[in-house]
Each structure stands twice: as C-alpha cells, then as structure tokens.
CSV table of C-alpha atoms and ligand atoms in Angstrom, one decimal:
chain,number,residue,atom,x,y,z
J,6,UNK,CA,-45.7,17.6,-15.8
J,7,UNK,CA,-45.7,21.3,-14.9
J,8,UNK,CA,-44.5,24.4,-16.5
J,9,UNK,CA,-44.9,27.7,-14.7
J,10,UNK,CA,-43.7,30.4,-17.5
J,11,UNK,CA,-43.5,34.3,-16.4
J,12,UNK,CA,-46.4,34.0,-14.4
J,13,UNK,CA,-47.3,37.5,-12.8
J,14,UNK,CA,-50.0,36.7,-10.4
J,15,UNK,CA,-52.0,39.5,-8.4
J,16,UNK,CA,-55.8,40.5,-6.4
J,17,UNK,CA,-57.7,42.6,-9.0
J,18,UNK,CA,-55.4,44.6,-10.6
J,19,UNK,CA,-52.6,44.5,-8.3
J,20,UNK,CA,-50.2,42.6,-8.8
J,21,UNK,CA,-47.8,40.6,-6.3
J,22,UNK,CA,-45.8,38.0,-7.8
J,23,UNK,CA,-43.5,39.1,-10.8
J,24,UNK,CA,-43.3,37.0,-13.9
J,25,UNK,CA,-42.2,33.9,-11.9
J,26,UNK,CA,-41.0,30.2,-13.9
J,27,UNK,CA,-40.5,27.3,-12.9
J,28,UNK,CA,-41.0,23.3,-14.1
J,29,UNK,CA,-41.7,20.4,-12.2
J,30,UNK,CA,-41.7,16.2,-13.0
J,31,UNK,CA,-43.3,13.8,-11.7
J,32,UNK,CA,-41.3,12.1,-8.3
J,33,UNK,CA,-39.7,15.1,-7.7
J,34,UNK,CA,-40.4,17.8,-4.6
J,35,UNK,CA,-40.3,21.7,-5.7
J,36,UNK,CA,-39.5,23.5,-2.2
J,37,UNK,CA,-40.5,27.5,-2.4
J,38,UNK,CA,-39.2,29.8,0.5
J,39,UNK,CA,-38.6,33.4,1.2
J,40,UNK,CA,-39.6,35.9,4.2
J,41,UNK,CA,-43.0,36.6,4.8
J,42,UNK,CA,-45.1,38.3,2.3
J,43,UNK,CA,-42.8,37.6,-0.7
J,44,UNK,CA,-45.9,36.1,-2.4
J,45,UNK,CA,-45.3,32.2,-2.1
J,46,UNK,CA,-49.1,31.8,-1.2
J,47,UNK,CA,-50.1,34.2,-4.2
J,48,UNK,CA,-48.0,32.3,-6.4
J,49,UNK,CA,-49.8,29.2,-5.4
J,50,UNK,CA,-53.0,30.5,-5.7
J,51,UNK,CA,-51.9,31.5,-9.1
J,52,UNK,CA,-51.0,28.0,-10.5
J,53,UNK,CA,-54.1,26.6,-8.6
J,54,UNK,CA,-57.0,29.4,-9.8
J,55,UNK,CA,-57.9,31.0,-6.7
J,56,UNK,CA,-56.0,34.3,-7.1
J,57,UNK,CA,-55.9,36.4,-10.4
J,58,UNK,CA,-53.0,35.3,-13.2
J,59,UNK,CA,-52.6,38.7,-14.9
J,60,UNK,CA,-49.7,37.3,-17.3
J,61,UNK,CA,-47.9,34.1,-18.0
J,62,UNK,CA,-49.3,30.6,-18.0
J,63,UNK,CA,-49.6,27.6,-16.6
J,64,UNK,CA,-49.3,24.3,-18.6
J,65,UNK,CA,-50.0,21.1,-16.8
J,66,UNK,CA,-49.6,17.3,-18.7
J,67,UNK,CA,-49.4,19.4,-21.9
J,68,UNK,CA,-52.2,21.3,-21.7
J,69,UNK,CA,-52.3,25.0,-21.1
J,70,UNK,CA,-54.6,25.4,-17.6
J,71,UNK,CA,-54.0,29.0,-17.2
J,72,UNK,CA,-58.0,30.0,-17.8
J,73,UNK,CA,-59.5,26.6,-16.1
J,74,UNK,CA,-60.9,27.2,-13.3
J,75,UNK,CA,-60.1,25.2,-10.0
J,76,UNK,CA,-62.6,22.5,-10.3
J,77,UNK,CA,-61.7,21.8,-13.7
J,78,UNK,CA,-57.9,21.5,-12.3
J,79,UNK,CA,-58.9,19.1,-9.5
J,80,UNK,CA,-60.3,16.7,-12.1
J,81,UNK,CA,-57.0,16.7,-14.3
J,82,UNK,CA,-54.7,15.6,-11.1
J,83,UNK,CA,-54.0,18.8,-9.5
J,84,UNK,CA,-54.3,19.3,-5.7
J,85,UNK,CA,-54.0,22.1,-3.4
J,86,UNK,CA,-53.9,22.4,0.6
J,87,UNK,CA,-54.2,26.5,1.4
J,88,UNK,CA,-52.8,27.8,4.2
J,89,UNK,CA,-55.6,28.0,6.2
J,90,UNK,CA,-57.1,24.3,5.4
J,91,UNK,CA,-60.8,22.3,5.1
J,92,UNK,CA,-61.6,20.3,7.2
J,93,UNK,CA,-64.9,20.3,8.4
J,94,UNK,CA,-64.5,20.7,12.0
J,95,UNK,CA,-68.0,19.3,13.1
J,96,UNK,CA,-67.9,16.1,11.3
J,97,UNK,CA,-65.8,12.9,12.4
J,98,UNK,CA,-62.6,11.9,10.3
J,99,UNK,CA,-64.6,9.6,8.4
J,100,UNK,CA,-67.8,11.7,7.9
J,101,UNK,CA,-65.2,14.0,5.9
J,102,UNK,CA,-63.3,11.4,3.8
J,103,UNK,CA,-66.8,10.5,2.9
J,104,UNK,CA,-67.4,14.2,1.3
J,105,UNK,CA,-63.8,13.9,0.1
J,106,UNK,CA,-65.1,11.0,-1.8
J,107,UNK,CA,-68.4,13.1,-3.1
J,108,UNK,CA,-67.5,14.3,-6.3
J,109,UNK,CA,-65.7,11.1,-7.4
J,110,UNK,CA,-67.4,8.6,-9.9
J,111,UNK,CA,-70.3,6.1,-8.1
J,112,UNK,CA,-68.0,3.5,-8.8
J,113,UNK,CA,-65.1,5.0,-6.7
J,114,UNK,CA,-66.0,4.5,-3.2
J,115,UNK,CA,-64.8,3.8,0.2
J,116,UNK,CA,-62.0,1.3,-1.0
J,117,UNK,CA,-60.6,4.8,-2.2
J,118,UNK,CA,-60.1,5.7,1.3
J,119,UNK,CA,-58.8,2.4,2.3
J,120,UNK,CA,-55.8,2.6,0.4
J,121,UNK,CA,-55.3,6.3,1.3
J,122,UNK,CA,-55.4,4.7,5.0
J,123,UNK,CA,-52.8,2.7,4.5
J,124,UNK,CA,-50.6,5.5,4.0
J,125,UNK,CA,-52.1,7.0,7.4
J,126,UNK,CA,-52.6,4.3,9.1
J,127,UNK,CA,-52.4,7.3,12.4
J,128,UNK,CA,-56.2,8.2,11.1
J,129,UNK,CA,-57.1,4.5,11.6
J,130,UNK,CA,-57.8,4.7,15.4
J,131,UNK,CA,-59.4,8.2,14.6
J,132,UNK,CA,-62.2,7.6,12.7
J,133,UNK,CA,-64.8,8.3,14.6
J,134,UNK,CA,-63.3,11.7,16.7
J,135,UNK,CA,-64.8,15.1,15.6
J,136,UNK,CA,-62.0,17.2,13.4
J,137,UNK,CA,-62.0,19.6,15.7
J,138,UNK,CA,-60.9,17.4,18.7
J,139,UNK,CA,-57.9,16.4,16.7
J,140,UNK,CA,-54.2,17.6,17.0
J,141,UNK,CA,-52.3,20.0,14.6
J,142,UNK,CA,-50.3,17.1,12.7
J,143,UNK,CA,-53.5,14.9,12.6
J,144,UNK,CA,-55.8,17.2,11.2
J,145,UNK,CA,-53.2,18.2,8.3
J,146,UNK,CA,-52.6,14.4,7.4
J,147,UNK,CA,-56.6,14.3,7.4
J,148,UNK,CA,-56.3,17.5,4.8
J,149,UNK,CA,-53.7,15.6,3.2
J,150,UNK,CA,-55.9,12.1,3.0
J,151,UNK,CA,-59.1,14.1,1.8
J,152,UNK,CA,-57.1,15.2,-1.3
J,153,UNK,CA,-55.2,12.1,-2.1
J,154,UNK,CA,-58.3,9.9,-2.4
J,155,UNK,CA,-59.0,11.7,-5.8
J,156,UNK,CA,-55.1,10.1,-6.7
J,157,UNK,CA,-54.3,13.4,-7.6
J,158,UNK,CA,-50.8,13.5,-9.7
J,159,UNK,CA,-49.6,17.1,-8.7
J,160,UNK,CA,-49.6,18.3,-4.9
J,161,UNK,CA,-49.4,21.4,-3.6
J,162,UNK,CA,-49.3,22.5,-0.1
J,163,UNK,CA,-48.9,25.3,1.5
J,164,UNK,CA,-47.3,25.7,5.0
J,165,UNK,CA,-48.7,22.0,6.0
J,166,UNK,CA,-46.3,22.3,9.2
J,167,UNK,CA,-47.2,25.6,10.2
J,168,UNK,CA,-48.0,25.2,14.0
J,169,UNK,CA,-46.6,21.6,14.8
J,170,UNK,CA,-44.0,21.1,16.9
J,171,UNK,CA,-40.9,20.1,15.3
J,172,UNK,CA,-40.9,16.3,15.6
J,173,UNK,CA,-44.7,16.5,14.0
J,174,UNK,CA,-43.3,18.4,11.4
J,175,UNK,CA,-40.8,16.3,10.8
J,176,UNK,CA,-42.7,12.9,10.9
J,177,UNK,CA,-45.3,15.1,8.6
J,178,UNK,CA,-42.7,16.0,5.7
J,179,UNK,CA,-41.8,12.2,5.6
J,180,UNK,CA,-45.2,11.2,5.1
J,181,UNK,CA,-45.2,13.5,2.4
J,182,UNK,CA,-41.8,11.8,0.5
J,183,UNK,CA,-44.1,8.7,0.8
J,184,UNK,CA,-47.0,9.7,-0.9
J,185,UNK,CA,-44.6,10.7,-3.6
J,186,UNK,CA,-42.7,7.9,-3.8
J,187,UNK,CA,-46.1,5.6,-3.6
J,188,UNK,CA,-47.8,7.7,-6.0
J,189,UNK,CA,-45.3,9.4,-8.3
J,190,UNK,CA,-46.4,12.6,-7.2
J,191,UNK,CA,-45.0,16.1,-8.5
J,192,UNK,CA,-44.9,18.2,-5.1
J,193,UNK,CA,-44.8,21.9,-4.8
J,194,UNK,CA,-43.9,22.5,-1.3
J,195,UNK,CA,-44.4,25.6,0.6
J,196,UNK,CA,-42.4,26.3,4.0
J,197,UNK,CA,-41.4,28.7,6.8
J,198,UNK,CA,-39.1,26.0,7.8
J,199,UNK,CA,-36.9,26.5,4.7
J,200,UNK,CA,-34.1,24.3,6.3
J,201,UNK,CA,-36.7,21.3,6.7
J,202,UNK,CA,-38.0,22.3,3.2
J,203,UNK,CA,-34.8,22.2,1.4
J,204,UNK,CA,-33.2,19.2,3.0
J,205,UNK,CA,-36.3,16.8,1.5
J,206,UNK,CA,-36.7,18.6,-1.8
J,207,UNK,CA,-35.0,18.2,-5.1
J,208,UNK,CA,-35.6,21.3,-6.4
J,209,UNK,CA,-35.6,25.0,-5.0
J,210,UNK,CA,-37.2,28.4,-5.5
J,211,UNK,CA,-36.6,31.4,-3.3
J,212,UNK,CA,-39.3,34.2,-3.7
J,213,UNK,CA,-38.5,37.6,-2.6
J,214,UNK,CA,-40.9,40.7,-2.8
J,215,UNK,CA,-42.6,38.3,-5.7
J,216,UNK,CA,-39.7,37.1,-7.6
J,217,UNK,CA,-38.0,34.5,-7.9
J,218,UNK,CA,-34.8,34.9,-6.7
J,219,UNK,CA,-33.2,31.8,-7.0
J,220,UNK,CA,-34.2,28.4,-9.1
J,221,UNK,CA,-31.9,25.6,-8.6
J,222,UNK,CA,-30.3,23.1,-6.1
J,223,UNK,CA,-31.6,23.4,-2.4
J,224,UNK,CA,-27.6,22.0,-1.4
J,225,UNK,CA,-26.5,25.3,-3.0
J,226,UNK,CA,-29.1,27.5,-1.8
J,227,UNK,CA,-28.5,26.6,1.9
J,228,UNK,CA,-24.6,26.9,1.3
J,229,UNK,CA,-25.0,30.4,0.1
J,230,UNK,CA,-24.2,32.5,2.8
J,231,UNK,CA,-25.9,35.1,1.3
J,232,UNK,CA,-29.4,34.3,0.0
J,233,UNK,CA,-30.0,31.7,3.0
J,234,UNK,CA,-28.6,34.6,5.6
J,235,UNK,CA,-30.5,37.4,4.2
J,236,UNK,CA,-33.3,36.0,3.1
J,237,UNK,CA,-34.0,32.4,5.4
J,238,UNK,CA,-32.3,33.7,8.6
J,239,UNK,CA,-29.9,30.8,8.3
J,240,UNK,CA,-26.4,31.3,10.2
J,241,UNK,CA,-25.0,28.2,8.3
J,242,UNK,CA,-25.8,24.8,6.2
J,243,UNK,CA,-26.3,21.9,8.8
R,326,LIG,N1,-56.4,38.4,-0.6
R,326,LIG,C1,-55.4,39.3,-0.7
R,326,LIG,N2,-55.8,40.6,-1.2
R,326,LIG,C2,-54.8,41.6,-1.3
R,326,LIG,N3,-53.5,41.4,-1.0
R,326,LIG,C3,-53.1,40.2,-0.6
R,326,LIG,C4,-54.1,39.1,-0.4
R,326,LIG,N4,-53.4,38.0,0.0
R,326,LIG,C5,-52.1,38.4,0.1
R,326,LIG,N5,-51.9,39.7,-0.2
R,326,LIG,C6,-50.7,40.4,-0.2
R,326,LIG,O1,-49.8,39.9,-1.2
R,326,LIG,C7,-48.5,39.8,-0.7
R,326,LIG,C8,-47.9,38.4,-0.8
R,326,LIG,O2,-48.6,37.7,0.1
R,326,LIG,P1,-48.5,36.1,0.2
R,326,LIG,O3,-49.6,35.6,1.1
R,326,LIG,O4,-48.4,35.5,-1.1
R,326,LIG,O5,-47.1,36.0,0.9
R,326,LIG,P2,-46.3,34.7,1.5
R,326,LIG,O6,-45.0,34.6,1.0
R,326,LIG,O7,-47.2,33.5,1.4
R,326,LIG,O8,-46.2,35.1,3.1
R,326,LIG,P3,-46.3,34.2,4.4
R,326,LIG,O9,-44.9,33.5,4.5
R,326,LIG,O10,-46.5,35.1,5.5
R,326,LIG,O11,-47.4,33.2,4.2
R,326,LIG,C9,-48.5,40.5,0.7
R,326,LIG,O12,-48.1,41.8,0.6
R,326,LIG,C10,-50.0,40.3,1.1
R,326,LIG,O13,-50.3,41.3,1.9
R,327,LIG,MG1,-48.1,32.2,2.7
C-alpha cells in the first residue's frame, strides 16, 4: 500500500533525512522512533508533501505520489496529523467535523460523522464545547475523527500522545488499533514513547541523525541492548 524508497527529504536545499525506505500494508502499524531531531517529523512531511523530497519516491496503491501535492494525497486515502495539530480552537466539536466534512462530495454528509462517532463515542457528550475548552486526549481524538471522516486508507500521525498523561496515552494508542482493525488502515506511527510505540506496532523504524537505523521487528528492537539504550533511553525490554 506504501513504498518509501531512498527517500532523502530536506527544507530548501538542506537536507535532513538520508535516503530512508521503508513499506507498509494495509492492517498493519509502522512505529518510527529515535532521539529528538533525528528527522521523524521531516520524514513525514516527506511522504505527506509538506517538506521538500530532494530524492527517492513515494508510491502509494501503485501509483508514484512523490510530485502530488498534499491535497491531491488526501483525496487518494492518505492522512496526516502534524505535530502541532488543527483544530479550530474557536469552533465547537461539531462546528469542526462539519468543515472536516467540507471538501467531501454533497452526497457525503453528516452520517459520515456518525459512524466516525461511533468509534469515539467520548466526543458524543462534547459536541457542543468549544475545542479549546477540551482536554489533551480529547482534542487529539477530535484531530483524529476530523481525518477519519474522509475514510482515509493510510494514517499518519505524528506524536498524537505528546502531552497526555500516560493512561490517556494509553487509552489513545488503543483507539488507534481500532480504527485499524475497523477500517483496515496502514498506520505510520510517530512516538516519543518508543516503548508504547513498539509494544502496539508490527513493524519498526529507528531514525537517527536522518537514517534509518534499524527496519524490522519492534520485539527485537526493544531487546537490543544497544540501539534501545543508546538511542530510546531504555534500561531493558518490559
Ligand atoms: N522547518 C524547518 N526548517 C529547517 N530545519 C528544520 C525544520 N523543521 C525541522 N528542521 C530540522 O530538521 C531536523 C530534524 O527535525 P525533525 O523535526 O524531523 O526531528 P524529529 O525527529 O521529529 O524530532 P522531535 O522528536 O523533536 O519531534 C532538526 O535538526 C530540525 O532542526
Ligand atoms: Mg518530530
């Protein structure tokens, strides 16, 4: 569903992340870690169109989307949550699932949302509170919703627990296994938590100073003293 190939990803001519690959089915979760600054965000932004791809390429359902621009990407199944994240602050929970819903067909309406709900049935009682009166975990599954109504196939977030304590995290990441398990979804996950992150996902990818240092299992990953020590600050696999 997606194949990342040597992609070298940079702002204007500088470049950050190093001729990275990676592939990705459908059902399955793609957990990317490493320290600070090791270019998981860049490397994101590369796949998704909103930083520069200065070599490589990105092939999604077949179909080389290196060149396509983000909006093009939305409308073939690909979704992205950025670090720092849209919602609209001022409007109520569902005065923004209604502009989630804008772009989509006339046809598509609000039974779009409905069945998004039922996945967050916590957004239920919320409808009508402003964004900004929301708490961290509720405001990222409102991120999340917004994105899911367009039934995207492809998900990618980055840090979506960043901030929460780490119950909400928890509870967070599970709602996450569910939308891919409900919806078949390819996941590219981006953590700090790399323990969390590995434990959930099926596949993992450690970046350091914009490489990929290790592609494989996340079992093996967190039992190598080494790369988890060094690079994750792990003492040991729990
Ligand atoms: N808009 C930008 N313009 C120039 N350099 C940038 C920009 N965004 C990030 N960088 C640089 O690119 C490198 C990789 O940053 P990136 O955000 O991809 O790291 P990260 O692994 O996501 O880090 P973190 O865990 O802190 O989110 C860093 O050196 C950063 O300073
Ligand atoms: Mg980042």
């Amino acid at each position: 569903m997606l194949l990342v190939e040597n992609l070298s990803v940079g702002y204007g001519k500088m470049e950050v992340v190093h001729g990275v690959s990676f592939s990705l089915s459908r059902g399955r979760v793609l957990a990317v870690v490493g320290p600070n600054g090791s270019g998981k965000s860049t490397l994101l932004k590369g796949v998704f169109g909103a930083a520069n791809v200065l070599g490589g390429r990105v092939v999604y359902d077949g179909v080389d989307v290196t060149r396509a621009p983000p909006h093009v990407k939305v409308s073939l199944g690909m979704a992205y949550l950025p670090q720092v994240r849209g919602v609209f602050e001022e409007l109520t929970v569902r005065e923004n699932l209604e502009l989630a819903l804008m772009s989509l067909p006339r046809s598509e309406g609000w039974e779009r949302v409905e069945e998004v709900l039922e996945l967050f049935p916590e957004l239920k009682g919320l409808m009508n509170r402003r964004a900004r009166t929301l708490s961290g975990g509720e405001r990222q599954m409102l991120a999340i919703a917004m994105n899911m109504v367009r039934r995207p196939r492809l998900l990618m977030l980055d840090e979506p627990t960043a901030a929460l304590a780490p119950k909400t995290a928890g509870a967070l990441i599970r709602k996450i296994l569910e939308l891919r398990d409900s919806y078949n979804l390819a996941v590219v996950l981006v953590e700090q938590n790399a323990r969390l992150a590995l434990k959930v996902s099926d596949e993992a990818l450690l970046m350091v100073s914009g490489e990929a240092k290790y592609l494989g299992s996340p079992e093996e990953l967190l039992n190598n003293p080494n790369l988890a020590r060094v690079y994750l600050g792990l003492s040991h696999a729990g």
